[in-house]
Amino acid sequence: MENYTHPPYFNLTMFMNIRNYRYPIFVLCFLLYAFIISANLVIVVVISREKTLHEPMYIFIMCLSMNSLYGSGGFFFRFLRDLLSDSQLISRSACFTQIYIIYTYASYELTILGIMAYDRFVAICQPLHYHNKLTSRIISKLLAFAWIYPAFSVAACVYLASTLPLCGNKIPKVFCANWPVVKLSCVPTVINNIIGMFVTITTVFLPLTFVLYTYMQIFLVCRKRSSAFKGKVIKSCMPHIITFVNYSITVFCDIALSRIDLEELNPFLGIILSLEFVVIPPILNPLMYGLKLPEIRKCILRKIPCLIR
């Protein structure tokens, strides 16, 4: 192995497996990205302009769409360029920037989903206290925490990874990721592993556990209520449940795949599984909230002609 210390470039080796199909994949991914931008932008514009939607649940949905635009932009710009390039070398600074954007996107998604679960919990289990527990000030504090903590915790992980002396520059993925870089280290990575585990627990497993707890409480409340009440709860919570389950699966796949050699898998299967959490949620979220929630759907149908003009 060549003796690198701080290589100026990283090589994204998974592109070698799709070189013969890069033009059809480029067209498909370009269309997907265009849809992601359009759908999420519509959600953001409609909720921000429609005063009747200036309620906690819709504000959180708008934050999800804004995060989808942020995360997909951090991935697709570089990915589409690499598909058409003969060389998939990425500079050291660009690589760590992409790691930061993608990992903060993933963390923001989970913290926002956790806040949305709290919103549903209070609305269903403590409806008389809803307006006292979810005031504008409290919502601002929750959203500030949801953005600030992941920003600093992920920054710590990326900084520690950037200081490691490396004995290689090959990353077996189609985008830069923290763990594959850490595995290239020429020295022990105990501190990186400890900090990484702490950040994963606080930004992934704690929000997941909290969401499961809130829905357990909602389930216990629904057991004692009428069928009509249960139907309203299901209608209100179903988009969030589907979004939460989908994102949990994609995050689990990414964490599991980071611990195995992707190049030993079927190349296309490895690429599809590694792209799930940066592609599927930004597509699914606006579909679920734009089509399933009647309040947003009505506003979208009313606003679309104005947006087109």
Short mmCIF file of C-alpha atoms in Angstrom, two decimals:
data_model
loop_
_atom_site.label_atom_id
_atom_site.label_comp_id
_atom_site.label_asym_id
_atom_site.label_seq_id
_atom_site.Cartn_x
_atom_site.Cartn_y
_atom_site.Cartn_z
CA MET A 1 0.00 0.00 0.00
CA GLU A 2 1.25 3.44 -0.82
CA ASN A 3 2.40 5.48 2.16
CA TYR A 4 -0.02 8.39 2.37
CA THR A 5 -0.31 10.62 5.41
CA HIS A 6 -2.82 13.29 4.46
CA PRO A 7 -3.74 12.40 0.85
CA PRO A 8 -4.86 15.45 -1.17
CA TYR A 9 -7.49 13.34 -2.95
CA PHE A 10 -9.78 10.39 -2.23
CA ASN A 11 -10.85 7.85 -4.84
CA LEU A 12 -14.52 6.79 -4.81
CA THR A 13 -14.08 3.24 -6.10
CA MET A 14 -17.72 2.11 -6.34
CA PHE A 15 -18.15 4.11 -9.57
CA MET A 16 -16.00 1.50 -11.34
CA ASN A 17 -18.90 -0.97 -11.06
CA ILE A 18 -21.39 1.24 -12.93
CA ARG A 19 -19.15 2.78 -15.58
CA ASN A 20 -20.95 1.03 -18.48
CA TYR A 21 -24.35 2.26 -17.27
CA ARG A 22 -23.43 5.76 -16.18
CA TYR A 23 -25.47 7.65 -18.81
CA PRO A 24 -28.83 5.92 -18.10
CA ILE A 25 -28.12 6.23 -14.36
CA PHE A 26 -27.30 9.92 -14.83
CA VAL A 27 -30.63 10.58 -16.58
CA LEU A 28 -32.56 8.67 -13.91
CA CYS A 29 -30.80 10.41 -11.03
CA PHE A 30 -31.13 13.82 -12.66
CA LEU A 31 -34.90 13.30 -12.96
CA LEU A 32 -35.07 12.11 -9.35
CA TYR A 33 -33.17 15.18 -8.18
CA ALA A 34 -35.39 17.48 -10.23
CA PHE A 35 -38.43 15.89 -8.59
CA ILE A 36 -36.89 16.21 -5.11
CA ILE A 37 -36.22 19.92 -5.65
CA SER A 38 -39.66 20.62 -7.13
CA ALA A 39 -41.71 18.62 -4.62
CA ASN A 40 -39.93 19.84 -1.50
CA LEU A 41 -39.80 23.42 -2.74
CA VAL A 42 -43.57 23.36 -3.27
CA ILE A 43 -44.07 22.17 0.32
CA VAL A 44 -41.79 24.90 1.68
CA VAL A 45 -43.38 27.69 -0.37
CA VAL A 46 -46.98 26.63 0.33
CA ILE A 47 -46.51 26.30 4.09
CA SER A 48 -44.52 29.53 4.39
CA ARG A 49 -47.11 31.53 2.41
CA GLU A 50 -50.32 30.00 3.76
CA LYS A 51 -51.13 31.51 7.17
CA THR A 52 -53.59 28.74 8.02
CA LEU A 53 -50.65 26.31 7.96
CA HIS A 54 -48.56 28.29 10.43
CA GLU A 55 -49.08 25.63 13.10
CA PRO A 56 -46.45 23.43 14.79
CA MET A 57 -47.07 20.27 12.76
CA TYR A 58 -46.82 22.08 9.43
CA ILE A 59 -43.78 24.08 10.50
CA PHE A 60 -42.03 20.79 11.28
CA ILE A 61 -43.06 19.39 7.90
CA MET A 62 -41.57 22.47 6.23
CA CYS A 63 -38.33 21.87 8.17
CA LEU A 64 -38.24 18.29 6.86
CA SER A 65 -38.55 19.56 3.29
CA MET A 66 -35.85 22.18 3.85
CA ASN A 67 -33.58 19.45 5.20
CA SER A 68 -34.32 17.29 2.15
CA LEU A 69 -33.22 20.14 -0.11
CA TYR A 70 -30.06 20.58 1.98
CA GLY A 71 -29.08 16.90 2.10
CA SER A 72 -29.93 16.04 -1.50
CA GLY A 73 -28.01 19.10 -2.70
CA GLY A 74 -24.94 18.01 -0.75
CA PHE A 75 -25.09 14.61 -2.43
CA PHE A 76 -26.49 15.00 -5.95
CA PHE A 77 -24.32 17.87 -7.19
CA ARG A 78 -21.17 15.83 -6.74
CA PHE A 79 -22.74 12.46 -7.62
CA LEU A 80 -24.10 13.64 -10.99
CA ARG A 81 -20.75 15.19 -11.84
CA ASP A 82 -18.88 12.00 -10.97
CA LEU A 83 -21.22 9.89 -13.11
CA LEU A 84 -20.09 11.78 -16.22
CA SER A 85 -16.43 11.99 -15.22
CA ASP A 86 -13.74 9.49 -16.14
CA SER A 87 -12.07 10.04 -12.78
CA GLN A 88 -13.84 9.95 -9.44
CA LEU A 89 -11.15 11.67 -7.42
CA ILE A 90 -12.49 14.11 -4.84
CA SER A 91 -10.33 16.62 -3.04
CA ARG A 92 -9.73 16.23 0.68
CA SER A 93 -11.64 19.41 1.58
CA ALA A 94 -14.56 18.55 -0.71
CA CYS A 95 -14.72 15.04 0.76
CA PHE A 96 -14.93 16.19 4.37
CA THR A 97 -17.42 18.89 3.39
CA GLN A 98 -19.64 16.24 1.81
CA ILE A 99 -19.32 14.05 4.90
CA TYR A 100 -20.42 16.96 7.07
CA ILE A 101 -23.42 17.84 4.90
CA ILE A 102 -24.68 14.27 4.53
CA TYR A 103 -24.24 13.38 8.20
CA THR A 104 -25.85 16.59 9.47
CA TYR A 105 -28.71 15.99 7.03
CA ALA A 106 -29.20 12.50 8.48
CA SER A 107 -29.06 13.81 12.06
CA TYR A 108 -31.44 16.70 11.35
CA GLU A 109 -33.95 14.28 9.86
CA LEU A 110 -34.04 12.18 13.01
CA THR A 111 -34.18 15.08 15.46
CA ILE A 112 -37.02 16.70 13.49
CA LEU A 113 -38.90 13.39 13.39
CA GLY A 114 -38.45 13.18 17.15
CA ILE A 115 -39.95 16.65 17.63
CA MET A 116 -42.83 15.73 15.33
CA ALA A 117 -43.49 12.64 17.45
CA TYR A 118 -43.65 14.86 20.55
CA ASP A 119 -46.11 17.13 18.73
CA ARG A 120 -48.39 14.17 17.94
CA PHE A 121 -48.03 12.82 21.50
CA VAL A 122 -49.15 16.10 23.09
CA ALA A 123 -51.95 16.64 20.55
CA ILE A 124 -53.42 13.16 21.16
CA CYS A 125 -52.56 12.34 24.77
CA GLN A 126 -52.67 15.84 26.30
CA PRO A 127 -54.90 17.90 23.95
CA LEU A 128 -55.93 20.42 26.62
CA HIS A 129 -52.27 21.34 27.20
CA TYR A 130 -51.26 21.47 23.53
CA HIS A 131 -51.19 25.24 23.12
CA ASN A 132 -49.36 25.66 26.45
CA LYS A 133 -46.72 23.03 25.71
CA LEU A 134 -46.12 24.00 22.08
CA THR A 135 -45.92 27.77 22.10
CA SER A 136 -43.93 29.66 19.49
CA ARG A 137 -41.09 30.08 21.96
CA ILE A 138 -40.92 26.38 22.78
CA ILE A 139 -41.09 25.44 19.10
CA SER A 140 -38.20 27.81 18.37
CA LYS A 141 -36.13 26.24 21.16
CA LEU A 142 -36.87 22.70 19.98
CA LEU A 143 -35.94 23.51 16.39
CA ALA A 144 -32.81 25.37 17.50
CA PHE A 145 -31.69 22.32 19.47
CA ALA A 146 -32.59 20.03 16.55
CA TRP A 147 -30.25 22.03 14.27
CA ILE A 148 -27.47 23.13 16.64
CA TYR A 149 -26.62 19.88 18.45
CA PRO A 150 -26.15 17.77 15.27
CA ALA A 151 -24.16 20.60 13.65
CA PHE A 152 -21.58 20.62 16.46
CA SER A 153 -21.53 16.88 17.21
CA VAL A 154 -21.03 15.93 13.55
CA ALA A 155 -18.40 18.65 13.23
CA ALA A 156 -16.45 16.99 16.08
CA CYS A 157 -16.49 13.63 14.28
CA VAL A 158 -15.45 15.13 10.96
CA TYR A 159 -12.66 17.15 12.56
CA LEU A 160 -11.23 14.09 14.34
CA ALA A 161 -11.34 12.11 11.09
CA SER A 162 -9.63 14.93 9.20
CA THR A 163 -6.65 14.89 11.59
CA LEU A 164 -5.91 11.17 11.18
CA PRO A 165 -2.82 10.10 9.21
CA LEU A 166 -4.08 7.78 6.48
CA CYS A 167 -2.46 4.81 4.78
CA GLY A 168 -4.69 4.90 1.70
CA ASN A 169 -7.14 7.03 -0.24
CA LYS A 170 -9.72 4.55 -1.59
CA ILE A 171 -13.30 4.88 -0.33
CA PRO A 172 -15.55 1.97 -1.45
CA LYS A 173 -18.67 4.13 -1.88
CA VAL A 174 -20.16 6.61 -4.35
CA PHE A 175 -19.94 9.43 -1.80
CA CYS A 176 -17.62 10.30 1.07
CA ALA A 177 -18.48 8.80 4.45
CA ASN A 178 -16.83 9.09 7.84
CA TRP A 179 -16.27 5.44 8.78
CA PRO A 180 -14.56 4.41 5.50
CA VAL A 181 -12.14 7.32 6.01
CA VAL A 182 -11.48 6.34 9.63
CA LYS A 183 -10.75 2.74 8.52
CA LEU A 184 -7.89 4.09 6.36
CA SER A 185 -6.10 5.38 9.47
CA CYS A 186 -2.51 4.33 10.10
CA VAL A 187 -2.93 4.81 13.86
CA PRO A 188 -5.42 3.54 16.48
CA THR A 189 -8.79 5.30 16.32
CA VAL A 190 -10.06 4.76 19.86
CA ILE A 191 -11.07 8.41 20.37
CA ASN A 192 -12.80 8.52 16.98
CA ASN A 193 -14.71 5.35 17.83
CA ILE A 194 -15.82 6.63 21.24
CA ILE A 195 -16.92 10.04 19.93
CA GLY A 196 -18.58 8.41 16.91
CA MET A 197 -20.49 5.97 19.13
CA PHE A 198 -21.62 8.79 21.44
CA VAL A 199 -22.81 10.92 18.50
CA THR A 200 -24.59 7.93 16.93
CA ILE A 201 -26.40 7.16 20.19
CA THR A 202 -27.46 10.76 20.81
CA THR A 203 -28.45 11.67 17.25
CA VAL A 204 -29.79 8.31 16.02
CA PHE A 205 -30.80 5.89 18.77
CA LEU A 206 -32.16 8.39 21.30
CA PRO A 207 -34.54 10.03 18.77
CA LEU A 208 -35.59 6.58 17.56
CA THR A 209 -36.24 5.42 21.12
CA PHE A 210 -38.18 8.60 21.91
CA VAL A 211 -40.40 8.19 18.83
CA LEU A 212 -41.14 4.58 19.79
CA TYR A 213 -41.99 5.69 23.35
CA THR A 214 -44.39 8.39 22.18
CA TYR A 215 -46.22 6.01 19.88
CA MET A 216 -46.47 3.43 22.64
CA GLN A 217 -48.19 6.09 24.76
CA ILE A 218 -50.47 7.02 21.85
CA PHE A 219 -51.34 3.33 21.37
CA LEU A 220 -52.24 2.96 25.05
CA VAL A 221 -54.52 6.01 24.87
CA CYS A 222 -56.21 4.77 21.69
CA ARG A 223 -57.03 1.39 23.26
CA LYS A 224 -59.56 3.06 25.56
CA ARG A 225 -61.18 5.32 22.98
CA SER A 226 -63.81 4.94 20.26
CA SER A 227 -63.27 3.65 16.73
CA ALA A 228 -63.87 7.14 15.34
CA PHE A 229 -61.12 8.55 17.58
CA LYS A 230 -58.74 5.77 16.51
CA GLY A 231 -59.47 6.53 12.86
CA LYS A 232 -58.62 10.21 13.33
CA VAL A 233 -55.40 9.30 15.14
CA ILE A 234 -54.33 6.92 12.38
CA LYS A 235 -55.11 9.52 9.72
CA SER A 236 -53.11 12.15 11.62
CA CYS A 237 -50.12 9.96 12.47
CA MET A 238 -49.82 7.72 9.40
CA PRO A 239 -47.58 10.07 7.31
CA HIS A 240 -45.20 10.46 10.25
CA ILE A 241 -45.21 6.72 10.99
CA ILE A 242 -44.42 5.84 7.37
CA THR A 243 -41.70 8.51 7.22
CA PHE A 244 -40.22 7.31 10.51
CA VAL A 245 -40.25 3.60 9.56
CA ASN A 246 -38.80 4.32 6.12
CA TYR A 247 -36.01 6.47 7.51
CA SER A 248 -35.22 4.00 10.30
CA ILE A 249 -34.75 1.25 7.70
CA THR A 250 -32.53 3.40 5.49
CA VAL A 251 -30.37 4.51 8.44
CA PHE A 252 -30.04 0.91 9.63
CA CYS A 253 -28.95 -0.15 6.13
CA ASP A 254 -26.34 2.61 6.00
CA ILE A 255 -24.94 1.76 9.45
CA ALA A 256 -24.86 -1.97 8.63
CA LEU A 257 -23.28 -1.40 5.21
CA SER A 258 -20.56 0.81 6.69
CA ARG A 259 -19.32 -2.22 8.65
CA ILE A 260 -18.99 -4.58 5.66
CA ASP A 261 -17.09 -4.55 2.38
CA LEU A 262 -19.53 -3.19 -0.20
CA GLU A 263 -17.36 -4.42 -3.05
CA GLU A 264 -18.07 -8.01 -2.01
CA LEU A 265 -21.79 -7.47 -2.63
CA ASN A 266 -23.51 -7.34 -5.99
CA PRO A 267 -22.28 -3.93 -7.25
CA PHE A 268 -25.72 -2.57 -8.06
CA LEU A 269 -27.21 -3.85 -4.80
CA GLY A 270 -24.39 -2.25 -2.82
CA ILE A 271 -24.89 1.10 -4.57
CA ILE A 272 -28.68 1.07 -4.19
CA LEU A 273 -28.49 0.22 -0.47
CA SER A 274 -25.83 2.85 0.17
CA LEU A 275 -27.94 5.54 -1.55
CA GLU A 276 -31.22 4.80 0.22
CA PHE A 277 -31.03 7.33 3.03
CA VAL A 278 -29.96 10.24 0.79
CA VAL A 279 -32.48 9.52 -1.99
CA ILE A 280 -35.64 7.82 -0.69
CA PRO A 281 -36.63 10.12 2.24
CA PRO A 282 -36.42 13.35 0.16
CA ILE A 283 -38.71 11.69 -2.40
CA LEU A 284 -41.12 10.07 0.06
CA ASN A 285 -41.56 12.96 2.52
CA PRO A 286 -43.28 15.47 0.19
CA LEU A 287 -45.43 12.68 -1.30
CA MET A 288 -46.63 11.56 2.13
CA TYR A 289 -47.29 15.02 3.55
CA GLY A 290 -48.38 16.68 0.32
CA LEU A 291 -50.83 13.97 -0.70
CA LYS A 292 -51.94 12.46 2.61
CA LEU A 293 -52.66 15.58 4.66
CA PRO A 294 -55.79 17.24 3.21
CA GLU A 295 -54.91 20.71 4.54
CA ILE A 296 -51.61 20.76 2.65
CA ARG A 297 -53.07 19.06 -0.42
CA LYS A 298 -55.83 21.66 -0.74
CA CYS A 299 -53.36 24.52 -0.39
CA ILE A 300 -51.02 22.98 -2.96
CA LEU A 301 -53.82 22.56 -5.50
CA ARG A 302 -54.86 26.16 -4.89
CA LYS A 303 -51.34 27.59 -5.00
CA ILE A 304 -49.88 25.64 -7.96
CA PRO A 305 -51.48 27.88 -10.65
CA CYS A 306 -50.09 30.95 -8.86
CA LEU A 307 -46.63 29.37 -8.59
CA ILE A 308 -46.64 28.51 -12.29
CA ARG A 309 -47.59 32.08 -13.25
#
